[in-house]
Amino acid sequence: MSQTAKLELEGKTFEFPVIVGTEGEKGVDVRDLRARTGYITYDEAYGNTGSCQSRITFIDGEQGILRYRGYPIEELAEGSTFVQIAYLLIFGKLPTEPERQRFSDLLTDYQMIHEDMKFHFEGFPSGSHPMAMLSAMINAAGCFIPEVMNRYEPAIFERQAARLISQVRTLAAYAYRKSRGLPAIYPKRKYRYTQNFLHMMFSEPDEDYHLDPAVVDALDLIFLLHADHEQNCSTSTVRMVASSRANLFASAAAGVCALWGPLHGGANQAVIEMLEEIQIQGDDGSRFLERVKQRDGHAKLMGFGHRVYKNFDPRARIIKKACDVMLDKMGIHDPLLDIAKKLEETALNDPYFVERKLYPNVDFYSGIILKAIGIPSEMFTVIFAIGRMPGWIANYKEVIESSDSRIYRPRQIYQGEIQRPYVPIEER
Ligand code: ACO
């Protein structure tokens, strides 16, 4: 028998249906609450609001579970690649070999941006933040594809998705090179997705970058682990923009802007800055943790804690292992990694962190990998954006294809002045 929820308001009882997800999550369906009662729900920051029913990603923050389309992140990280995961997220199934090959060929075919885009890059002053350039250039890239501006067409969506996933990588590398005053490097057909990104970042016109397989694998894993994370701030932004039937490129550009904020995509940069500060102070991490617990200067253990995970972030376990493997293969000994490990071990045994259920999140170790690869810290959030693109595209598609999708339009509780007469300027 289907469950209902009862609500008493002004002496009347109203019943609302309960929706149960495939993993047992329950929600009260209040879509007709206002029409029936005149009331709305109030849930600032949406901590208790299900904004959609989605089939893409499942998270159980209490158990530390993350699954893309039903597949555990641990198994995907072990056996798959970023490009296959992109396909899985967007089209709902793991690609067969011919499907993977076709998608991969599309990525290669679309890797070059329109030559006129270079003039757009020239308009940015040197030193511009790569996230600002990335967002603007994704929108600009849409202008070069008339079909993107038209109505959503399922038949051409695979092409559009491939174009965006491929070109965000080219645009990101160009944005980095522009921010440093370096010449743009063209992609090469012979390279796979992540190899090509590293090539465009670090090759020079007179010398090709040496592609170390350990580095390629580690960066591909970082992209894969960031590929989706259900209704976070940037994904919700993409869905919001998509609900107005804006085009795919405009919706993704809005996602980049939301991700840019330090409360969302910028934490791995903050982890590196924290570890460097601890190192400069000649601390092994113990003094810093005492400061955190004393709330001295509002210090926080960056890379710890999560709004949803109240257990280990499963991505953090995978990244920690990958970090060890990559640094070992590259023969790098990074003292920041020693400090990070000491901080983690101490915090996981300290009542302050244990009682508050604070565990390492995905950002705790990813910054160390990116730093070892040679990616500058202002590009860390850009790497996140490249990784998150398939998730944004999958969510865009879900909104556009949903038969009962309406424009997203929350309500508010107005707390401003009540009606008052206009006062002419000479009487104020
Ligand atoms: N270090 C020290 N104390 C912390 C930390 C931390 N990293 N995180 C939370 N706490 C404390 C809070 O001060 C609070 O203590 P109190 O109950 O005594 O007041 C308690 O733990 C609960 O914290 P909230 O702020 O309520 O947790 P919330 O879910 O709102 O915040 C957040 C989550 C923003 C991630 C927080 O843990 C944080 O700031 N962490 C550091 C930044 C970080 O790593 N962000 C990356 C998140 S992952 C991602 O975006 C990809």
Coordinates of C-alpha atoms and ligand atoms in Angstrom, one line a residue:
M1 CA 0.0 0.0 0.0
S2 CA 1.4 3.4 -0.9
Q3 CA 2.4 5.6 2.0
T4 CA 1.1 9.1 2.6
A5 CA 2.1 12.0 4.8
K6 CA -0.4 14.0 6.8
L7 CA -0.1 17.7 7.4
E8 CA -2.3 19.7 9.8
L9 CA -2.9 23.4 9.0
E10 CA -5.5 25.7 10.4
G11 CA -7.5 22.8 11.7
K12 CA -7.6 20.9 8.4
T13 CA -5.7 17.7 7.6
F14 CA -4.1 17.3 4.2
E15 CA -2.6 14.1 2.8
F16 CA 0.4 14.1 0.5
P17 CA 1.9 11.1 -1.4
V18 CA 5.3 9.7 -0.4
I19 CA 7.7 9.0 -3.2
V20 CA 10.2 6.1 -2.7
G21 CA 13.4 5.9 -4.8
T22 CA 14.9 2.7 -6.1
E23 CA 17.4 2.8 -3.2
G24 CA 14.7 3.4 -0.6
E25 CA 15.1 7.2 -0.2
K26 CA 11.7 8.7 0.8
G27 CA 10.3 12.1 0.0
V28 CA 7.0 13.8 0.6
D29 CA 5.5 15.0 -2.8
V30 CA 4.3 18.5 -2.1
R31 CA 4.0 19.7 -5.7
D32 CA 0.4 20.7 -5.1
L33 CA 0.8 22.0 -1.5
R34 CA 0.4 25.7 -2.4
A35 CA -2.6 25.1 -4.7
R36 CA -4.4 23.0 -1.9
T37 CA -3.3 24.9 1.2
G38 CA -2.0 28.4 0.3
Y39 CA 1.3 27.5 2.1
I40 CA 4.7 26.8 0.7
T41 CA 7.7 25.0 2.2
Y42 CA 10.7 27.0 3.5
D43 CA 14.1 25.3 3.0
E44 CA 16.8 27.9 2.5
A45 CA 19.9 26.2 0.8
Y46 CA 17.6 23.3 -0.2
G47 CA 19.1 20.9 2.5
N48 CA 15.8 19.0 2.6
T49 CA 14.5 19.6 -0.9
G50 CA 14.4 17.0 -3.7
S51 CA 14.5 19.3 -6.7
C52 CA 14.1 16.4 -9.2
Q53 CA 13.8 12.6 -9.6
S54 CA 17.0 11.5 -11.3
R55 CA 18.4 8.2 -12.6
I56 CA 22.0 9.3 -12.9
T57 CA 24.0 9.2 -9.6
F58 CA 23.2 7.7 -6.2
I59 CA 25.0 8.8 -3.0
D60 CA 24.5 7.5 0.5
G61 CA 26.4 9.9 2.7
E62 CA 25.9 7.9 5.9
Q63 CA 27.3 4.7 4.3
G64 CA 30.0 6.5 2.1
I65 CA 28.4 5.1 -1.1
L66 CA 28.7 6.7 -4.6
R67 CA 27.4 5.0 -7.7
Y68 CA 27.1 6.2 -11.3
R69 CA 24.1 4.7 -13.0
G70 CA 24.2 1.9 -10.4
Y71 CA 27.9 1.0 -10.7
P72 CA 30.0 1.5 -7.6
I73 CA 32.6 4.2 -8.0
E74 CA 35.3 1.8 -6.8
E75 CA 34.6 -0.7 -9.6
L76 CA 34.5 2.1 -12.2
A77 CA 37.8 3.6 -11.0
E78 CA 39.4 0.2 -11.1
G79 CA 38.3 -0.9 -14.5
S80 CA 37.2 2.0 -16.7
T81 CA 38.3 5.3 -18.2
F82 CA 36.9 8.8 -18.1
V83 CA 35.6 8.7 -21.7
Q84 CA 33.7 5.5 -21.0
I85 CA 32.3 6.9 -17.8
A86 CA 31.2 10.1 -19.7
Y87 CA 29.3 7.8 -22.1
L88 CA 27.8 5.9 -19.2
L89 CA 26.6 9.0 -17.4
I90 CA 25.1 10.7 -20.5
F91 CA 23.5 7.7 -22.2
G92 CA 22.8 5.4 -19.2
K93 CA 24.8 2.4 -20.3
L94 CA 28.4 1.3 -20.5
P95 CA 29.4 1.6 -24.1
T96 CA 30.0 -1.5 -26.2
E97 CA 33.3 -1.5 -28.1
P98 CA 31.8 -0.1 -31.3
E99 CA 29.9 2.6 -29.3
R100 CA 33.1 3.5 -27.4
Q101 CA 35.0 3.8 -30.7
R102 CA 32.3 6.0 -32.3
F103 CA 32.2 8.3 -29.3
S104 CA 36.0 8.4 -29.1
D105 CA 36.1 9.2 -32.8
L106 CA 33.6 12.1 -32.3
L107 CA 35.8 13.5 -29.5
T108 CA 38.8 13.4 -31.8
D109 CA 36.8 15.0 -34.7
Y110 CA 35.7 17.9 -32.5
Q111 CA 38.9 18.5 -30.6
M112 CA 39.9 21.6 -32.6
I113 CA 38.1 24.8 -31.8
H114 CA 37.1 27.3 -34.5
E115 CA 40.2 29.3 -35.5
D116 CA 38.3 32.6 -34.9
M117 CA 38.0 31.7 -31.3
K118 CA 41.7 32.7 -30.9
F119 CA 40.6 36.3 -31.3
H120 CA 38.3 35.9 -28.4
F121 CA 41.2 34.7 -26.3
E122 CA 43.3 37.6 -27.4
G123 CA 40.7 39.9 -25.8
F124 CA 41.5 38.7 -22.3
P125 CA 44.3 40.4 -20.4
S126 CA 47.2 38.2 -19.4
G127 CA 46.7 37.0 -15.9
S128 CA 42.9 36.5 -16.3
H129 CA 41.6 33.7 -14.2
P130 CA 41.3 30.5 -16.4
M131 CA 37.8 29.8 -14.9
A132 CA 36.6 33.2 -16.2
M133 CA 38.0 32.5 -19.6
L134 CA 36.6 28.9 -19.6
S135 CA 33.0 30.0 -18.8
A136 CA 33.1 32.8 -21.4
M137 CA 34.7 30.6 -24.1
I138 CA 32.2 27.7 -23.6
N139 CA 29.4 30.2 -24.3
A140 CA 31.3 31.6 -27.3
A141 CA 32.0 28.1 -28.7
G142 CA 28.3 27.6 -28.8
C143 CA 28.0 30.5 -31.2
F144 CA 30.1 28.7 -33.8
I145 CA 27.6 25.8 -34.0
P146 CA 24.2 26.9 -35.4
E147 CA 22.6 23.5 -34.5
V148 CA 23.3 24.1 -30.8
M149 CA 21.1 27.2 -30.9
N150 CA 18.2 25.3 -32.3
R151 CA 15.7 23.2 -30.4
Y152 CA 16.9 20.1 -28.7
E153 CA 17.3 17.2 -31.2
P154 CA 17.9 13.7 -29.7
A155 CA 19.4 12.6 -33.0
I156 CA 22.3 15.1 -32.8
F157 CA 22.7 15.2 -29.1
E158 CA 25.6 12.7 -29.1
R159 CA 27.5 15.0 -31.4
Q160 CA 26.8 18.0 -29.3
A161 CA 27.8 16.2 -26.1
A162 CA 31.0 14.9 -27.7
R163 CA 31.8 18.4 -29.0
L164 CA 31.5 19.9 -25.6
I165 CA 33.4 17.3 -23.7
S166 CA 36.2 17.5 -26.3
Q167 CA 36.3 21.2 -26.6
V168 CA 36.2 22.0 -22.9
R169 CA 39.6 20.3 -22.7
T170 CA 41.0 22.4 -25.6
L171 CA 39.5 25.6 -24.2
A172 CA 40.9 24.8 -20.7
A173 CA 44.4 24.3 -22.0
Y174 CA 44.2 27.4 -24.1
A175 CA 43.0 29.4 -21.1
Y176 CA 46.0 28.2 -19.1
R177 CA 48.4 29.1 -21.9
K178 CA 46.8 32.5 -22.4
S179 CA 46.9 33.2 -18.6
R180 CA 50.7 32.6 -18.8
G181 CA 51.3 34.5 -22.0
L182 CA 52.2 31.2 -23.7
P183 CA 51.4 30.2 -27.4
A184 CA 48.4 27.9 -27.8
I185 CA 49.2 24.3 -28.6
Y186 CA 46.9 22.4 -31.1
P187 CA 45.5 19.0 -30.1
K188 CA 46.9 15.9 -32.0
R189 CA 44.7 13.1 -33.4
K190 CA 47.0 10.4 -32.2
Y191 CA 46.4 11.2 -28.5
R192 CA 43.7 9.8 -26.3
Y193 CA 41.5 12.3 -24.3
T194 CA 43.7 12.8 -21.2
Q195 CA 47.0 12.6 -23.1
N196 CA 45.8 15.3 -25.4
F197 CA 45.0 17.6 -22.5
L198 CA 48.4 17.2 -21.0
H199 CA 50.0 17.7 -24.5
M200 CA 48.0 21.0 -25.0
M201 CA 49.0 22.2 -21.5
F202 CA 52.7 21.4 -21.5
S203 CA 54.1 20.9 -25.0
E204 CA 55.9 23.8 -26.6
P205 CA 55.9 24.6 -30.3
D206 CA 59.6 23.4 -30.4
E207 CA 59.3 20.5 -28.0
D208 CA 56.7 17.8 -27.3
Y209 CA 55.8 17.1 -23.6
H210 CA 56.8 13.6 -22.5
L211 CA 53.6 11.7 -21.6
D212 CA 54.3 9.5 -18.5
P213 CA 51.6 6.8 -18.3
A214 CA 51.5 7.1 -14.5
V215 CA 50.6 10.8 -14.9
V216 CA 48.0 10.1 -17.6
D217 CA 46.4 7.4 -15.5
A218 CA 46.3 9.6 -12.4
L219 CA 44.7 12.6 -14.2
D220 CA 42.2 10.4 -16.0
L221 CA 41.2 9.0 -12.6
I222 CA 40.8 12.5 -11.2
F223 CA 38.5 13.4 -14.2
L224 CA 36.5 10.1 -13.6
L225 CA 36.1 10.6 -9.9
H226 CA 34.7 14.2 -10.4
A227 CA 32.4 13.2 -13.3
D228 CA 29.2 13.5 -11.3
H229 CA 28.0 14.1 -7.8
E230 CA 24.2 14.5 -8.0
Q231 CA 22.5 17.7 -7.1
N232 CA 25.4 19.9 -6.0
C233 CA 25.5 23.6 -6.5
S234 CA 26.9 23.6 -10.1
T235 CA 24.8 20.7 -11.3
S236 CA 21.7 22.3 -9.9
T237 CA 22.7 25.5 -11.7
V238 CA 23.0 23.6 -15.0
R239 CA 19.5 22.0 -14.4
M240 CA 18.0 25.4 -13.5
V241 CA 19.4 27.0 -16.7
A242 CA 18.4 24.0 -18.8
S243 CA 14.8 24.2 -17.4
S244 CA 14.4 27.5 -19.3
R245 CA 15.4 25.6 -22.5
A246 CA 18.6 27.5 -22.8
N247 CA 21.1 25.6 -25.0
L248 CA 23.6 23.0 -23.8
F249 CA 26.7 25.3 -24.1
A250 CA 25.0 28.2 -22.2
S251 CA 23.9 25.8 -19.4
A252 CA 27.4 24.3 -19.1
A253 CA 28.9 27.8 -19.0
A254 CA 26.6 28.6 -16.0
G255 CA 27.8 25.4 -14.3
V256 CA 31.4 26.6 -14.6
C257 CA 30.6 29.9 -12.9
A258 CA 28.9 28.1 -10.0
L259 CA 31.8 25.7 -9.6
W260 CA 34.3 28.6 -9.5
G261 CA 33.2 29.6 -6.0
P262 CA 35.6 28.7 -3.2
L263 CA 32.9 26.9 -1.2
H264 CA 32.4 24.5 -4.1
G265 CA 35.2 23.7 -6.5
G266 CA 38.1 25.6 -4.9
A267 CA 38.9 23.3 -1.9
N268 CA 41.8 21.3 -3.3
Q269 CA 43.7 24.5 -3.9
A270 CA 43.0 25.5 -0.3
V271 CA 44.4 22.1 0.9
I272 CA 47.7 22.7 -0.8
E273 CA 47.9 26.2 0.6
M274 CA 47.2 24.8 4.1
L275 CA 49.8 22.1 3.8
E276 CA 52.4 24.6 2.5
E277 CA 51.7 26.9 5.4
I278 CA 52.1 24.0 7.9
Q279 CA 55.4 23.1 6.2
I280 CA 56.7 26.7 6.4
Q281 CA 55.9 26.8 10.1
G282 CA 58.1 23.7 10.6
D283 CA 55.1 21.9 12.0
D284 CA 54.3 18.2 11.4
G285 CA 50.6 19.0 11.5
S286 CA 50.0 18.6 15.3
R287 CA 50.2 22.3 16.2
F288 CA 47.9 23.1 13.3
L289 CA 45.3 20.6 14.4
E290 CA 45.3 22.1 17.9
R291 CA 44.6 25.5 16.4
V292 CA 41.7 24.0 14.4
K293 CA 40.2 22.5 17.6
Q294 CA 40.7 25.7 19.5
R295 CA 38.9 27.6 16.6
D296 CA 42.0 29.8 16.5
G297 CA 41.5 32.3 13.6
H298 CA 38.6 30.1 12.3
A299 CA 41.2 27.6 11.0
K300 CA 39.6 24.6 9.4
L301 CA 41.2 21.3 8.3
M302 CA 40.7 21.8 4.6
G303 CA 39.8 18.7 2.7
F304 CA 37.9 17.3 5.7
G305 CA 34.2 17.2 6.2
H306 CA 31.4 17.1 3.7
R307 CA 27.7 18.3 3.6
V308 CA 26.5 14.9 2.4
Y309 CA 29.2 12.4 3.5
K310 CA 29.1 11.7 7.2
N311 CA 31.4 8.7 6.6
F312 CA 34.5 8.3 4.4
D313 CA 34.1 10.0 1.0
P314 CA 34.7 6.9 -1.2
R315 CA 36.5 9.0 -3.7
A316 CA 39.1 10.0 -1.0
R317 CA 40.1 6.4 -0.5
I318 CA 40.7 5.9 -4.2
I319 CA 42.6 9.1 -4.6
K320 CA 44.8 8.5 -1.7
K321 CA 45.9 5.1 -3.2
A322 CA 46.4 6.7 -6.6
C323 CA 48.5 9.4 -5.1
D324 CA 50.9 6.9 -3.5
V325 CA 51.1 4.9 -6.7
M326 CA 51.8 7.9 -8.9
L327 CA 54.4 9.6 -6.7
D328 CA 56.1 6.2 -6.3
K329 CA 56.2 5.5 -10.1
M330 CA 57.4 9.1 -10.7
G331 CA 60.0 8.7 -8.0
I332 CA 58.7 11.9 -6.3
H333 CA 58.9 12.3 -2.5
D334 CA 56.6 15.2 -1.6
P335 CA 56.9 16.3 2.1
L336 CA 53.4 17.7 1.8
L337 CA 52.1 14.1 1.4
D338 CA 53.8 13.2 4.7
I339 CA 52.1 16.1 6.4
A340 CA 48.8 15.2 4.8
K341 CA 49.1 11.5 6.0
K342 CA 50.0 12.7 9.5
L343 CA 47.0 15.1 9.6
E344 CA 44.7 12.4 8.4
E345 CA 45.9 9.8 10.9
T346 CA 45.8 12.2 13.8
A347 CA 42.4 13.6 12.9
L348 CA 40.7 10.2 12.4
N349 CA 41.7 9.3 16.0
D350 CA 40.8 12.6 17.6
P351 CA 37.4 13.0 19.3
Y352 CA 36.9 16.5 17.8
F353 CA 36.8 15.0 14.3
V354 CA 35.3 11.7 15.2
E355 CA 32.3 13.2 17.1
R356 CA 31.6 15.6 14.2
K357 CA 31.9 12.8 11.6
L358 CA 34.6 14.6 9.8
Y359 CA 36.5 12.4 7.3
P360 CA 38.8 13.2 4.4
N361 CA 36.9 14.3 1.2
V362 CA 38.0 14.0 -2.4
D363 CA 40.0 17.2 -2.2
F364 CA 42.3 16.1 0.5
Y365 CA 44.7 14.2 -1.8
S366 CA 43.8 15.4 -5.3
G367 CA 45.7 18.6 -5.0
I368 CA 48.9 16.7 -4.2
I369 CA 48.5 14.7 -7.4
L370 CA 47.8 17.8 -9.5
K371 CA 50.8 19.6 -8.0
A372 CA 53.0 16.6 -8.7
I373 CA 51.8 16.6 -12.4
G374 CA 52.8 20.3 -12.6
I375 CA 49.3 21.7 -12.8
P376 CA 49.3 25.2 -11.2
S377 CA 46.9 25.7 -8.4
E378 CA 44.7 28.3 -10.3
M379 CA 43.9 25.4 -12.7
F380 CA 42.7 23.0 -10.1
T381 CA 39.1 24.1 -10.4
V382 CA 39.4 24.0 -14.2
I383 CA 40.4 20.3 -13.9
F384 CA 37.3 19.8 -11.8
A385 CA 35.2 21.5 -14.5
I386 CA 36.6 19.2 -17.3
G387 CA 35.8 16.2 -15.1
R388 CA 32.3 17.4 -14.2
M389 CA 31.3 18.1 -17.8
P390 CA 29.7 14.6 -18.4
G391 CA 27.6 14.9 -15.3
W392 CA 26.4 18.4 -16.3
I393 CA 25.5 17.1 -19.8
A394 CA 23.7 14.0 -18.4
N395 CA 21.7 16.3 -16.1
Y396 CA 20.9 18.7 -18.9
K397 CA 19.7 15.8 -21.0
E398 CA 17.5 14.5 -18.2
V399 CA 15.8 17.9 -17.7
I400 CA 15.3 18.5 -21.5
E401 CA 13.9 14.9 -22.1
S402 CA 11.6 14.8 -19.1
S403 CA 8.0 14.9 -20.3
D404 CA 6.8 16.8 -17.2
S405 CA 9.7 19.2 -16.9
R406 CA 8.7 22.7 -16.2
I407 CA 10.8 25.8 -15.7
Y408 CA 12.5 25.8 -12.3
R409 CA 10.9 28.6 -10.3
P410 CA 11.2 28.5 -6.5
R411 CA 9.0 30.7 -4.3
Q412 CA 10.0 32.9 -1.4
I413 CA 8.7 34.2 1.9
Y414 CA 8.7 38.0 1.4
Q415 CA 10.0 39.8 4.5
G416 CA 10.4 43.4 3.1
E417 CA 8.4 46.6 3.6
I418 CA 4.6 46.2 3.3
Q419 CA 2.9 48.5 0.8
R420 CA 3.7 52.2 1.3
P421 CA 3.0 55.3 -0.9
Y422 CA 5.7 56.7 -3.2
V423 CA 7.5 59.8 -1.8
P424 CA 8.5 62.5 -4.4
I425 CA 12.2 63.4 -4.2
E426 CA 11.7 66.9 -2.8
E427 CA 9.8 65.5 0.1
R428 CA 12.3 62.8 1.2
Ligands
ACO1 N1 37.7 21.4 10.1 C1 37.3 21.6 11.4 N2 36.1 21.6 11.8 C2 35.1 21.4 10.9 C3 35.4 21.1 9.5 C4 36.8 21.1 9.2 N3 37.1 20.9 7.9 N4 34.3 20.9 8.9 C5 33.3 21.0 9.7 N5 33.8 21.3 11.0 C6 33.0 21.4 12.2 C7 32.2 22.7 12.2 O1 32.9 23.8 12.8 C8 31.0 22.3 13.1 O2 31.5 22.3 14.4 P1 30.4 22.7 15.6 O3 29.3 21.7 15.5 O4 31.2 22.6 16.8 O5 30.0 24.1 15.3 C9 30.8 20.8 12.7 O6 32.1 20.3 12.2 C10 29.8 20.6 11.6 O7 30.2 21.4 10.4 P2 29.3 22.1 9.4 O8 29.9 23.4 9.0 O9 27.9 22.2 9.9 O10 29.3 21.1 8.2 P3 28.7 21.5 6.8 O11 28.1 20.2 6.3 O12 27.8 22.7 6.8 O13 30.0 21.8 5.9 C11 31.9 21.6 4.6 C12 30.6 21.0 5.1 C13 31.6 23.0 4.0 C14 32.5 20.7 3.5 C15 32.9 21.7 5.8 O14 33.1 20.4 6.4 C16 34.2 22.4 5.4 O15 34.3 23.6 5.4 N6 35.3 21.6 5.1 C17 36.5 22.2 4.7 C18 36.4 22.6 3.2 C19 36.4 21.5 2.3 O16 37.2 20.5 2.3 N7 35.5 21.5 1.3 C20 35.4 20.5 0.2 C21 34.1 19.8 0.2 S1 34.1 18.5 -1.0 C22 33.7 19.3 -2.5 O17 33.2 20.3 -2.5 C23 34.2 18.6 -3.7

